[in-house]
Coordinates of C-alpha atoms in Angstrom, one line a residue:
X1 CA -10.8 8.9 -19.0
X2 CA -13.4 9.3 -16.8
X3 CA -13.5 7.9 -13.1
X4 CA -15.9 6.2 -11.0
X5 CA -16.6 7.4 -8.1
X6 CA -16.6 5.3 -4.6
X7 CA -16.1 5.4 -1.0
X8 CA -14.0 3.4 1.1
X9 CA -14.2 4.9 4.8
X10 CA -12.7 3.3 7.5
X11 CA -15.5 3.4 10.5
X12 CA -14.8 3.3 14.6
X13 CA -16.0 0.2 14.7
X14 CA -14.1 -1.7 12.5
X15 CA -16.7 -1.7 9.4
X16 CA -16.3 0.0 5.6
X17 CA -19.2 2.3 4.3
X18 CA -19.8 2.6 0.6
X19 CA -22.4 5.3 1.1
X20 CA -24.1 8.0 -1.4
X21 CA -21.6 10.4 -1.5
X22 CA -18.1 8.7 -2.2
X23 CA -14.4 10.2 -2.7
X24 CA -13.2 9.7 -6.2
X25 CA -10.4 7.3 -7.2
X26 CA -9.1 6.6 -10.5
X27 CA -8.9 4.1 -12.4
X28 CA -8.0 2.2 -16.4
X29 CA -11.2 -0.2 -15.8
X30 CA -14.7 0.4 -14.2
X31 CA -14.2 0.0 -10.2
X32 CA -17.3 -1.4 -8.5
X33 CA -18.2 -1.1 -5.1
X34 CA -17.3 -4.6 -3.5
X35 CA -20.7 -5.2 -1.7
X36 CA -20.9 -7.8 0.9
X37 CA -22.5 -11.5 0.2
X38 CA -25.6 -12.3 1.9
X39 CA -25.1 -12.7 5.6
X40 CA -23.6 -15.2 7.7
X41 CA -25.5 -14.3 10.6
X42 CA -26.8 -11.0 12.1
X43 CA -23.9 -8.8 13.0
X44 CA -26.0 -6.8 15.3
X45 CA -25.8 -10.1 17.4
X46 CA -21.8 -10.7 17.4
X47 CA -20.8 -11.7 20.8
X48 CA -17.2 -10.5 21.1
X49 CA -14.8 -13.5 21.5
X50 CA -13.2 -14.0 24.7
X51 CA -9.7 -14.5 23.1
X52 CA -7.3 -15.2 20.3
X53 CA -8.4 -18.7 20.1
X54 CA -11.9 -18.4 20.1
X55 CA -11.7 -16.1 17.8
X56 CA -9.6 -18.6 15.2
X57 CA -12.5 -20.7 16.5
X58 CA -15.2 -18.9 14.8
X59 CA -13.2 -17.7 11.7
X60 CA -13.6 -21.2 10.9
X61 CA -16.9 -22.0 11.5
X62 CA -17.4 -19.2 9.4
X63 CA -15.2 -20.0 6.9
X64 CA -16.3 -23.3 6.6
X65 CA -19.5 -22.0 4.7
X66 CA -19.8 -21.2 1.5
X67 CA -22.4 -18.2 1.7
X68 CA -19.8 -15.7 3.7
X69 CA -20.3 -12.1 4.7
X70 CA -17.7 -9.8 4.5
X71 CA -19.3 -7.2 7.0
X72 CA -20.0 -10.3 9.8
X73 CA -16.1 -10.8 9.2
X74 CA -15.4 -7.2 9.6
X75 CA -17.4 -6.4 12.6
X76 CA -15.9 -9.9 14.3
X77 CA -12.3 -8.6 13.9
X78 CA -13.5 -5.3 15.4
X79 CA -15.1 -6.7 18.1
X80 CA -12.4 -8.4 19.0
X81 CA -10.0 -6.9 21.9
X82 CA -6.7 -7.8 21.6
X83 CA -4.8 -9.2 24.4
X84 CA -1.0 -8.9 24.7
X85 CA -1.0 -11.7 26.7
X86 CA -2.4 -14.2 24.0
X87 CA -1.1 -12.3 21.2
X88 CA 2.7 -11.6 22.0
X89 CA 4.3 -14.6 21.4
X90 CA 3.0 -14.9 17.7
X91 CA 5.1 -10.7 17.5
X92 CA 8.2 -11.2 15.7
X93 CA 10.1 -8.0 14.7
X94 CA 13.3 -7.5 12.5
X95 CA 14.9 -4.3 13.2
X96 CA 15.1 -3.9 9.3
X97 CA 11.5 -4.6 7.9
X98 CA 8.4 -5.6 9.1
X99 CA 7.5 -9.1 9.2
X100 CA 4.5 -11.0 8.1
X101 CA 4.0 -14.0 10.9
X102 CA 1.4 -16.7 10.6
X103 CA -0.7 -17.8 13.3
X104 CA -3.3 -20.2 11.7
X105 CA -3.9 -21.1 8.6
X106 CA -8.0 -21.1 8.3
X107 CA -7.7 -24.7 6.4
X108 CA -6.8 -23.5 3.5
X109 CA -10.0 -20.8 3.3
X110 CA -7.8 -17.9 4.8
X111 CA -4.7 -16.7 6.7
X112 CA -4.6 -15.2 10.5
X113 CA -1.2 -13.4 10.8
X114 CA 0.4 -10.7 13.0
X115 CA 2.2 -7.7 11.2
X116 CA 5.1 -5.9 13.3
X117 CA 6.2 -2.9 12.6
X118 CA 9.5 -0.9 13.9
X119 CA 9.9 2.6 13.8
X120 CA 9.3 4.4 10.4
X121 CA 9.2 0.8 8.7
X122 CA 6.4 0.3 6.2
X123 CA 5.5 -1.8 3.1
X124 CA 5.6 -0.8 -0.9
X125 CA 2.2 -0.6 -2.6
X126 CA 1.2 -3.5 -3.3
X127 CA -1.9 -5.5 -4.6
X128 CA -4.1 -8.5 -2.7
X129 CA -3.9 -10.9 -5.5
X130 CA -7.7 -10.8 -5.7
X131 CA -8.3 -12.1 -1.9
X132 CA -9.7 -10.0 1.0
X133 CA -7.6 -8.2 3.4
X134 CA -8.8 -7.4 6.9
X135 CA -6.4 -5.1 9.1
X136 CA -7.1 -4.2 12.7
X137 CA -4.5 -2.8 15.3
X138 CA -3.7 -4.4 18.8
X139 CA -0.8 -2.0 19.1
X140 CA 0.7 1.7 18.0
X141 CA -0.8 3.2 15.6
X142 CA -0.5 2.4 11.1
X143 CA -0.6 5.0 8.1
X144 CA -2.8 3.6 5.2
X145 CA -2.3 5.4 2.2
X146 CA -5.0 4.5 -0.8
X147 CA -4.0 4.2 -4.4
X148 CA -5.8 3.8 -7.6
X149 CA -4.7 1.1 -9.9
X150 CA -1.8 2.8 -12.5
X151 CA -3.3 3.6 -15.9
X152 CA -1.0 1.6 -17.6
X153 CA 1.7 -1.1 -17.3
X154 CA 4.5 -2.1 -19.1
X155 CA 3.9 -5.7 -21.4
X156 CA 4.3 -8.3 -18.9
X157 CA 1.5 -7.1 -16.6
X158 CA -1.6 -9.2 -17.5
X159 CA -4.5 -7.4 -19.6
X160 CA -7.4 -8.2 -17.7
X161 CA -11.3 -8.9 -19.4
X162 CA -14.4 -6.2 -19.5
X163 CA -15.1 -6.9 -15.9
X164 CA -11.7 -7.0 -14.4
X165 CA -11.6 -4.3 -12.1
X166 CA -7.5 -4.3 -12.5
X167 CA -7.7 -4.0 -15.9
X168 CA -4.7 -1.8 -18.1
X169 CA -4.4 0.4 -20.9
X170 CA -1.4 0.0 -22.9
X171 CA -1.8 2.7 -25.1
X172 CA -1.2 5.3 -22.4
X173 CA 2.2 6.6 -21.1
X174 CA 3.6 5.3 -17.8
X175 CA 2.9 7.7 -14.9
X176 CA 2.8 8.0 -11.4
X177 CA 0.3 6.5 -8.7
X178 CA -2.6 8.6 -7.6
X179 CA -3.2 8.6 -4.0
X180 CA -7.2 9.4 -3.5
X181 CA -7.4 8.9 0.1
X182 CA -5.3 8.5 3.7
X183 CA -6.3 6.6 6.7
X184 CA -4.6 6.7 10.3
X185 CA -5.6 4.2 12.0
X186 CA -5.3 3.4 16.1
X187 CA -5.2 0.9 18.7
X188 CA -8.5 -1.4 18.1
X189 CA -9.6 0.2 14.8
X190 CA -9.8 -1.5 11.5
X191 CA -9.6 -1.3 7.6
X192 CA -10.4 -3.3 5.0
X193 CA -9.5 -3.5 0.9
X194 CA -9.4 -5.1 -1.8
X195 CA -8.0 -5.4 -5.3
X196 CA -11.8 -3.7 -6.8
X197 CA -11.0 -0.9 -4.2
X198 CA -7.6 0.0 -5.2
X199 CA -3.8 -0.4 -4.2
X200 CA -2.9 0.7 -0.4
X201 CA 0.8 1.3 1.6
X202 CA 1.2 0.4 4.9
X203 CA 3.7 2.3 7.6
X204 CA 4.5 2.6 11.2
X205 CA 4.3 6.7 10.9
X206 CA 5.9 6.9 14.2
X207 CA 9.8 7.5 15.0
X208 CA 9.3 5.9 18.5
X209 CA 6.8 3.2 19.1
X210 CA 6.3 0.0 17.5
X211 CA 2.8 -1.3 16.0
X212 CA 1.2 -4.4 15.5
X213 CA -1.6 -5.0 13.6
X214 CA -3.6 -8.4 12.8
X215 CA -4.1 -9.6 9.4
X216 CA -6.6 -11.6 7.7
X217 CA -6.2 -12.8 4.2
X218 CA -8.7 -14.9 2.4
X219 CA -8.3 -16.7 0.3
X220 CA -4.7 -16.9 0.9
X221 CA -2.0 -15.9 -1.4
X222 CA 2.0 -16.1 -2.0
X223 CA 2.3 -13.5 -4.3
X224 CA 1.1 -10.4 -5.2
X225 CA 2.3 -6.6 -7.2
X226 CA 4.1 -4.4 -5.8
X227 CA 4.1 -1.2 -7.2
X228 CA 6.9 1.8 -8.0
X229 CA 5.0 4.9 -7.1
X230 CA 7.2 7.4 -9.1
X231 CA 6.5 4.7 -12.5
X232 CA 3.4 2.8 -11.7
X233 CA 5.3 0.1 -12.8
X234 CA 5.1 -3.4 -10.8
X235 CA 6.8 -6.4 -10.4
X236 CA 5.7 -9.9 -9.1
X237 CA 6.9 -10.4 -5.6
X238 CA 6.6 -13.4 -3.4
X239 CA 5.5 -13.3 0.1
X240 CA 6.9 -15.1 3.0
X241 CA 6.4 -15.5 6.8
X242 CA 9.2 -14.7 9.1
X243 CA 8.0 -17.0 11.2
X244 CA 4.7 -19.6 12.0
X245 CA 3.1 -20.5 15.1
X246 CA 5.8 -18.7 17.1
X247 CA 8.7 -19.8 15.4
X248 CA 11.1 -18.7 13.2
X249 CA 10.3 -20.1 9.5
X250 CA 13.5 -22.7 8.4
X251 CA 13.4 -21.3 4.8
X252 CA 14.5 -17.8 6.2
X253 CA 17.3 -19.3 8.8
X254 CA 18.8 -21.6 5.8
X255 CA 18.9 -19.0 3.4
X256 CA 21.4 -16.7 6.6
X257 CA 23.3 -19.9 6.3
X258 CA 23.6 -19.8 2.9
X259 CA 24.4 -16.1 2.2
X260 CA 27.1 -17.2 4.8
X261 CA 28.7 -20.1 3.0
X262 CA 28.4 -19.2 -0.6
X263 CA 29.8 -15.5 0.0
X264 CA 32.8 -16.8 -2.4
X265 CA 30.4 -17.4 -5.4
X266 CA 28.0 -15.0 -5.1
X267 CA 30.5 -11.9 -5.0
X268 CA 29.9 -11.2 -8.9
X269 CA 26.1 -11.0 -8.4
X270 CA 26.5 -8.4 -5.7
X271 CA 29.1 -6.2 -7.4
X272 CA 26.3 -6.2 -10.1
X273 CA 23.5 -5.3 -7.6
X274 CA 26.2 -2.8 -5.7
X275 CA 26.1 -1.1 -9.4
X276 CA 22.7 -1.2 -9.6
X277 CA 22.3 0.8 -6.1
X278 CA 24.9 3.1 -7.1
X279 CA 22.4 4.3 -10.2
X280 CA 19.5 4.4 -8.3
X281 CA 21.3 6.5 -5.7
X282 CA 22.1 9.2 -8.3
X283 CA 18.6 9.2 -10.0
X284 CA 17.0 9.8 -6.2
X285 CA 18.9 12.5 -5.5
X286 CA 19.7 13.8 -8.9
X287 CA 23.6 13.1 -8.7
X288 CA 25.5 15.0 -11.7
X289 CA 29.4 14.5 -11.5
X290 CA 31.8 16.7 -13.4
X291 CA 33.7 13.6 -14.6
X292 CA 34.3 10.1 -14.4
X293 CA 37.6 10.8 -11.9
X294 CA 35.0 12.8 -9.6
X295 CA 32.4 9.6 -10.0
X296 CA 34.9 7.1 -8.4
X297 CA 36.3 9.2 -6.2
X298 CA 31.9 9.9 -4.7
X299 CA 31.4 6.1 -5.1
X300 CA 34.1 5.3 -2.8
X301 CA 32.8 7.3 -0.6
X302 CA 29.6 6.5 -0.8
X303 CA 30.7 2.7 -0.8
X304 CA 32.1 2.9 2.6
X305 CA 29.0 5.0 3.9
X306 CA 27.2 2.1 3.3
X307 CA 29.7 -0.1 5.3
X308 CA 29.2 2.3 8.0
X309 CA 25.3 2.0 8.0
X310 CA 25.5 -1.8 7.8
X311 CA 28.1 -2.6 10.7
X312 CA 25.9 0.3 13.1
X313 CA 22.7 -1.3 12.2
X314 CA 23.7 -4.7 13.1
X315 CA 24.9 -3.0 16.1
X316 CA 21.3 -1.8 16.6
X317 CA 20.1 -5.1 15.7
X318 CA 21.2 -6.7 18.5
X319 CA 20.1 -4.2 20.8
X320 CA 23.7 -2.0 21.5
X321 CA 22.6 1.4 20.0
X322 CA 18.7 3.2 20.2
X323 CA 19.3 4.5 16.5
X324 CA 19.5 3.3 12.8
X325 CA 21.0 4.8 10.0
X326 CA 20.4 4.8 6.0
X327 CA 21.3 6.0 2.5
X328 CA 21.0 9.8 2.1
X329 CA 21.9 12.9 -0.1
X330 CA 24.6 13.1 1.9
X331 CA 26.0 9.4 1.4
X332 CA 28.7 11.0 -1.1
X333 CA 30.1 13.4 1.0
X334 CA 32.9 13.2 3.2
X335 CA 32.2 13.9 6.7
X336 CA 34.4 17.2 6.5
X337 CA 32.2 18.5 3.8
X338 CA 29.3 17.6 5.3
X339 CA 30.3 19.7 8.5
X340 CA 31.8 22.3 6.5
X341 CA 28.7 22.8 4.3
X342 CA 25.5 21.6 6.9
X343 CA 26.7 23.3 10.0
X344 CA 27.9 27.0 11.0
X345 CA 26.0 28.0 13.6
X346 CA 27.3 30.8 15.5
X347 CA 27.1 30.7 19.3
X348 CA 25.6 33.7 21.0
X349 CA 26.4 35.1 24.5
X350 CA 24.6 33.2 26.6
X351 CA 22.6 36.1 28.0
X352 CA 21.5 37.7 24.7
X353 CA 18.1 38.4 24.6
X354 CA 15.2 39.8 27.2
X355 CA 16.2 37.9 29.7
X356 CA 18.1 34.5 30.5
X357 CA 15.0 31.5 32.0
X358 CA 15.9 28.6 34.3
X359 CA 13.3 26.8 35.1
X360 CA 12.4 28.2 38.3
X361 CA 11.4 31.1 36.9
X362 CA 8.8 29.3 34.6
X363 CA 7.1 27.4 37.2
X364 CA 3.6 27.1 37.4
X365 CA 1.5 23.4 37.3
X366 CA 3.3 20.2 37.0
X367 CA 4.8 19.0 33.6
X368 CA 2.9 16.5 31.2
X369 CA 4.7 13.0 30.9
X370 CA 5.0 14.1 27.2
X371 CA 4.6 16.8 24.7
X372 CA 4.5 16.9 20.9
X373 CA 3.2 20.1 19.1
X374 CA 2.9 18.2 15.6
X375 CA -0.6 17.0 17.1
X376 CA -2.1 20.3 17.5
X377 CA -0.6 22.2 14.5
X378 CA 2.2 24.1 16.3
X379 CA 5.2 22.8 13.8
X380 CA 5.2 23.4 10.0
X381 CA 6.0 20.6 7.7
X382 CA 9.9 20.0 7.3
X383 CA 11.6 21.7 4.4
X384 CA 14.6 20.7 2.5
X385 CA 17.4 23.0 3.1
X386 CA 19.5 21.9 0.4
X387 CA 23.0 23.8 0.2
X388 CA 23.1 26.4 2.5
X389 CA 24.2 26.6 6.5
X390 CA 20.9 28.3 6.9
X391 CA 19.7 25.9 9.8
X392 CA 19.9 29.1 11.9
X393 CA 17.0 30.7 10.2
X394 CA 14.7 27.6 9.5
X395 CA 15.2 27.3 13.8
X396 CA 14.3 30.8 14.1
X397 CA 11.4 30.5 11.8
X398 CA 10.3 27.0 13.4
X399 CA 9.5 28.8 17.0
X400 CA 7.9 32.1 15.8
X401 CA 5.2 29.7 13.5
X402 CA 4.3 28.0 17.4
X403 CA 4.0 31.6 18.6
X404 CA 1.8 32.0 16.4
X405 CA -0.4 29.5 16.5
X406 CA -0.3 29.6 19.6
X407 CA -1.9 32.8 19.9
X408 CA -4.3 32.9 16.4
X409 CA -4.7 29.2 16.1
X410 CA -3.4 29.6 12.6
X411 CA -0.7 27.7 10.8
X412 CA 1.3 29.5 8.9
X413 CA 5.3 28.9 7.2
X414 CA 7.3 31.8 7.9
X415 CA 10.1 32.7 5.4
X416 CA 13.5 31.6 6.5
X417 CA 14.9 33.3 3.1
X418 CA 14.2 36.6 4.9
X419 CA 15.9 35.6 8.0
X420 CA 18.9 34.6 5.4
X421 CA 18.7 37.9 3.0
X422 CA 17.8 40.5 5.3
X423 CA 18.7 39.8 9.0
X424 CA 22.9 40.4 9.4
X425 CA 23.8 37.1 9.8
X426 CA 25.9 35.1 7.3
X427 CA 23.3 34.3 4.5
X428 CA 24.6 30.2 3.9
X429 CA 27.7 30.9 5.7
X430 CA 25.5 30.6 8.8
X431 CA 24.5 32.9 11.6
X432 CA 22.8 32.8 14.9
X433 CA 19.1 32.3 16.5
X434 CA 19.5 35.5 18.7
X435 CA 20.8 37.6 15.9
X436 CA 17.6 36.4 14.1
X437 CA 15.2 37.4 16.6
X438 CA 16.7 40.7 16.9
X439 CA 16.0 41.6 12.8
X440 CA 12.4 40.5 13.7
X441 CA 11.6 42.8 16.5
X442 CA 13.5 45.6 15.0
X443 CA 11.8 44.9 11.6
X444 CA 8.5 44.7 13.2
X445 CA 7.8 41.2 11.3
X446 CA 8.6 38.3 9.4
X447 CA 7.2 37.7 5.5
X448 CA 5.3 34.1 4.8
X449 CA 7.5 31.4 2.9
X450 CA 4.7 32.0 0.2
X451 CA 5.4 35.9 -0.1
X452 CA 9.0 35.2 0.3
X453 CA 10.0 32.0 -0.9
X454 CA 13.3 29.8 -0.1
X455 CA 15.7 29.7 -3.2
X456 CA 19.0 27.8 -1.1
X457 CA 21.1 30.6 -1.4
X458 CA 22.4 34.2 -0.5
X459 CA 21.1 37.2 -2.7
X460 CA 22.6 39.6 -0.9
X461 CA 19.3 41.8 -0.8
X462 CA 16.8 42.3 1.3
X463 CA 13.7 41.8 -0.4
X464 CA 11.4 42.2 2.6
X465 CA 7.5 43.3 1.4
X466 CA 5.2 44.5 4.5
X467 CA 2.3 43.5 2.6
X468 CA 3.5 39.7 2.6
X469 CA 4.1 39.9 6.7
X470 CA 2.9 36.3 8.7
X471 CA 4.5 37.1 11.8
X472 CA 6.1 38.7 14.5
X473 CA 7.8 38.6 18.2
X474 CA 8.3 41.7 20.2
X475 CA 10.9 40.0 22.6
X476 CA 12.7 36.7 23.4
X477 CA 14.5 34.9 26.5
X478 CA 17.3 32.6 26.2
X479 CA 17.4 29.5 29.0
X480 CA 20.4 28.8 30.5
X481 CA 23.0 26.5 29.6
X482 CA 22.7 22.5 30.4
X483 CA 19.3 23.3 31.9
X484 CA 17.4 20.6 30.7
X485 CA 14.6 20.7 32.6
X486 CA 14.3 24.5 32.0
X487 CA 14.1 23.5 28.3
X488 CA 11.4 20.6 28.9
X489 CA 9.1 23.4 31.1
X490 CA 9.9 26.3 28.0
X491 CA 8.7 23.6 25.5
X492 CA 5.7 22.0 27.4
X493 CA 3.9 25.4 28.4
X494 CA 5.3 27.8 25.7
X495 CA 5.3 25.4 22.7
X496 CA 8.4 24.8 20.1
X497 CA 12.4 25.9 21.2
X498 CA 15.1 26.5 18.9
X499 CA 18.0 24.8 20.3
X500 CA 22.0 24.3 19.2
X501 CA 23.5 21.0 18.8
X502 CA 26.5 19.0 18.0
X503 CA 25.9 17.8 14.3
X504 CA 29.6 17.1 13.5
X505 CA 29.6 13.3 13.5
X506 CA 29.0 10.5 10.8
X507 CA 25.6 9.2 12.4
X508 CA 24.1 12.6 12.6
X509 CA 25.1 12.8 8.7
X510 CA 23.4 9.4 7.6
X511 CA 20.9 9.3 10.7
X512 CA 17.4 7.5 9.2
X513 CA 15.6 7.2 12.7
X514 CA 15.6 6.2 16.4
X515 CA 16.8 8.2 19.3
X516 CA 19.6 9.3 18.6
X517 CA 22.4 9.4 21.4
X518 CA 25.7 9.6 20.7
X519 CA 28.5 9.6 23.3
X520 CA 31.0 11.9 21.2
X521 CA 28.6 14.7 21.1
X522 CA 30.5 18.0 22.2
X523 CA 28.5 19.9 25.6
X524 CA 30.5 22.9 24.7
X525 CA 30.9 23.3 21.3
X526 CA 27.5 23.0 19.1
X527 CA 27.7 24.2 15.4
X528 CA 24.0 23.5 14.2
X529 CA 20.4 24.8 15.0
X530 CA 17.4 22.8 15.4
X531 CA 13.7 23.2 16.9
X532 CA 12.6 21.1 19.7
X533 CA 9.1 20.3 19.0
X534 CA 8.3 17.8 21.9
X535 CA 10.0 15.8 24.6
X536 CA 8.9 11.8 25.8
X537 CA 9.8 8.7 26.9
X538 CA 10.3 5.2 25.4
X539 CA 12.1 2.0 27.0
X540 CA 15.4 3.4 26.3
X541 CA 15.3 6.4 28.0
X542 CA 13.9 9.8 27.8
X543 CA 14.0 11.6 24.6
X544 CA 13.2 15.4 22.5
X545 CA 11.4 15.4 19.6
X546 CA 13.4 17.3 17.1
X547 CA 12.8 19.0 14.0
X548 CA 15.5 19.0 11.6
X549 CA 16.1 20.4 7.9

């Protein structure tokens, strides 16, 4: 099947360029480039609007036309500068989705709304029902992710004519969703789509600061696809508001009510739904039980996991903990095994190495407000370490790939299997950061995850190629213990810092994001090895920016 090519590109000021030399997206019918209609007005000529009404105002004046130009529309939005002040009281969040909240309704032509987004929360891929979609950000930061329409559906998705840009194939085999393009967009920028463009996802990509983002949809719609990525399979989903004007919307706070009062009769229809979870956990993470005595005794466990994560995130709903928790691989596992299997890392002597840092003997210029290597390609992507206590040597491997770049300005992933194979630690029994550091410099280097690649488990030979070598460290220093500020001056002029924590408890286990602070941590005793890749601060406190396995 061949594809057509276009370009969808997301521009500073708030417009989209379809220009000569597009990116190529997929799809079962001919895509065409959705031009704009012949101009409203001159958009060289906008006159930003003064506020949030005014610019309702002049939506519909425009509106109110019938001749209407998508790029005056787009270059109004972006001219627009959002005010808090105007716009905050229409910001509705739910600590456990994103909301959709109206703030006029365009008479009928088209539909203002404000988007909020928690940490990590984000939408499915999903359609426009034909309509137009304008996006532009008053707050945070959003993740769009582009998709090209699936090349086939199953029988109740609607066949569409010659011309229909969402047209399917039936004939061809189900398969997953291409994504042809990415987008990150920031405070005051824009995006637009629609269904001739392709499919998009929406996500807050941050762990720590909300986002808000204001929406324009016309014409309006109630429903629209929402797609499975893995399938490309959709159903028909309805879309609400969580609230209008300001206010909550009465169809959501009756249905609390209801869920309330009719628990009694609705207890078969979530046993069935608990069932239906329960397979869907075990595809996701490929579940396999030896029998059906070892199934019930998982789902029990896995059961009350989930009672766990719902009483703590109602506790973080109303405000009582800075963290939120969610179904994992590790949902089935006791929290004995989980400690038993996930953390043995070995505590050196505390002044093991070249030398033992406080933070007076860093010194130097002042400290940033906040640090996060991610930005400037310090920290490698996070790797699954599946069943092995090898957290030791992903730690170890974590700060000598910021060395690194650091010095060549080259990322690179170093190969904790070497670390576990060859170093004298305990292979997946677990081992220690200095230990680690000590095969380096003795070895003279460390071999690149690609010449050396992870398998989960102890071979109990060293396999270590010179040829394959990425990196190297010819000494380390260790900072001393409960230093804290030591540790925020290592990482803010030296770069990442592998680190020992407490990962013994329940929310650590089934932790999905937040800051996490939990009062039962141990000071002393820390059986698990991460790499601090940044430190900041958010309303609830100060926190470090962790990377974790």
């Amino acid at each position: 099947m061949e594809c057509e090519r276009i370009d969808v590109r997301a521009l500073e000021n708030g417009g989209v360029d379809f220009n000569d030399e597009p990116m190529e997206c997929c799809s079962s019918s001919s895509l065409k480039a959705s031009h704009p209609p012949a101009k409203y007005s001159d958009p060289a000529t906008i006159v930003p609007p003064k506020s949030l009404s005014e610019l309702i105002t002049r939506l519909h004046d425009i509106f109110a036309s019938d001749d209407i130009s998508v790029e005056y529309v787009q270059k109004l939005m972006a001219s627009y500068k959002g005010n808090p002040r105007e716009w905050k009281k229409f910001a509705k969040f739910d600590k456990f989705r994103y909301t959709r909240n109206l703030v006029d309704e365009g008479n009928g032509k088209f539909n203002l709304m404000i988007l909020c987004w928690n940490e990590a929360q984000g939408s499915s891929i999903h359609s426009h029902a034909n309509s137009h979609c304008f996006l532009k950000v008053l707050d945070g930061s959003v993740k769009e992710e582009m998709f090209c329409w699936p090349q086939k559906t199953d029988h109740t998705d609607v066949t569409a004519n010659d011309d229909n840009s969402n047209g399917h194939d039936d004939s061809s085999k189900d398969q997953g969703m291409q994504k042809w393009a990415e987008n990150q967009l920031l405070k005051d920028e824009c995006g637009y789509i629609n269904d001739d463009i392709g499919l998009h996802r929406v996500e807050n990509p941050s762990h720590i600061d909300k986002a808000v983002t204001l929406h324009l949809y016309s014409p309006p719609f109630d429903e629209c696809e929402c797609f499975d990525e893995r399938t490309g399979k959709h159903t028909t989903s309805k879309v609400t508001f969580w609230s209008k004007y300001g206010k909550r919307t009465p169809f959501m706070c009756r249905l609390s009510v209801l869920i309330v009062t009719a628990a009694v009769l609705i207890v078969p229809s979530l046993s069935i739904d608990l069932g239906t979870q329960w397979k869907e956990f075990k595809a996701t993470y490929n579940k396999n039980y030896k029998n059906l005595e070892e199934e019930l005794y998982r789902h029990a466990i896995w059961k009350a996991a989930l009672d766990h994560i719902a009483l703590h995130n109602a506790a973080y709903q109303r405000g009582e903990v800075t963290y939120y928790l969610g179904e994992n691989e590790f949902a089935d596992m006791r929290n004995e095994e989980f400690v038993k299997i996930m953390t043995k890392y070995q505590m050196p002597n505390e002044t093991e190495g070249s030398g033992s840092l406080t933070s007076a003997d860093i010194g130097g210029s002042p400290l940033p407000d906040s640090v996060d290597w991610r930005k400037y390609g310090y920290v490698t992507p996070v790797r699954k370490q599946g069943p092995c206590a090898a957290g030791y040597a992903f730690a170890t491997v974590g700060a000598i790939e910021g060395l690194m770049y650091r010095r060549f300005k080259k990322g690179r992933s170093l190969s904790p299997q070497n670390i576990i194979d060859c170093s004298g630690n305990h292979g997946c029994l677990g081992g220690s950061v200095t230990q680690s550091y000590k095969y380096v410099i003795s070895n003279r280097g460390i071999d690149t995850d690609e010449g050396y690649p992870y398998e989960a488990e102890y071979l109990r030979s060293c396999r270590f190629d010179r040829s394959q070598v990425g990196g190297y460290i010819k000494g380390f220093e260790t900072i001393k213990r409960y230093d804290e500020f030591g540790l925020q001056e290592a990482v803010a002029k030296m770069g990442p810092v592998a680190v020992a924590i407490d990962a013994s408890h329940i929310d650590f286990q089934l932790y999905k994001g937040g800051v996490y602070s939990n009062a039962l941590c141990n000071k002393v005793v820390v059986n698990h090895a991460a790499l601090v890749t940044g430190y900041g601060n958010c309303p609830t406190g100060a926190y470090w920016m962790v990377k974790n396995r």
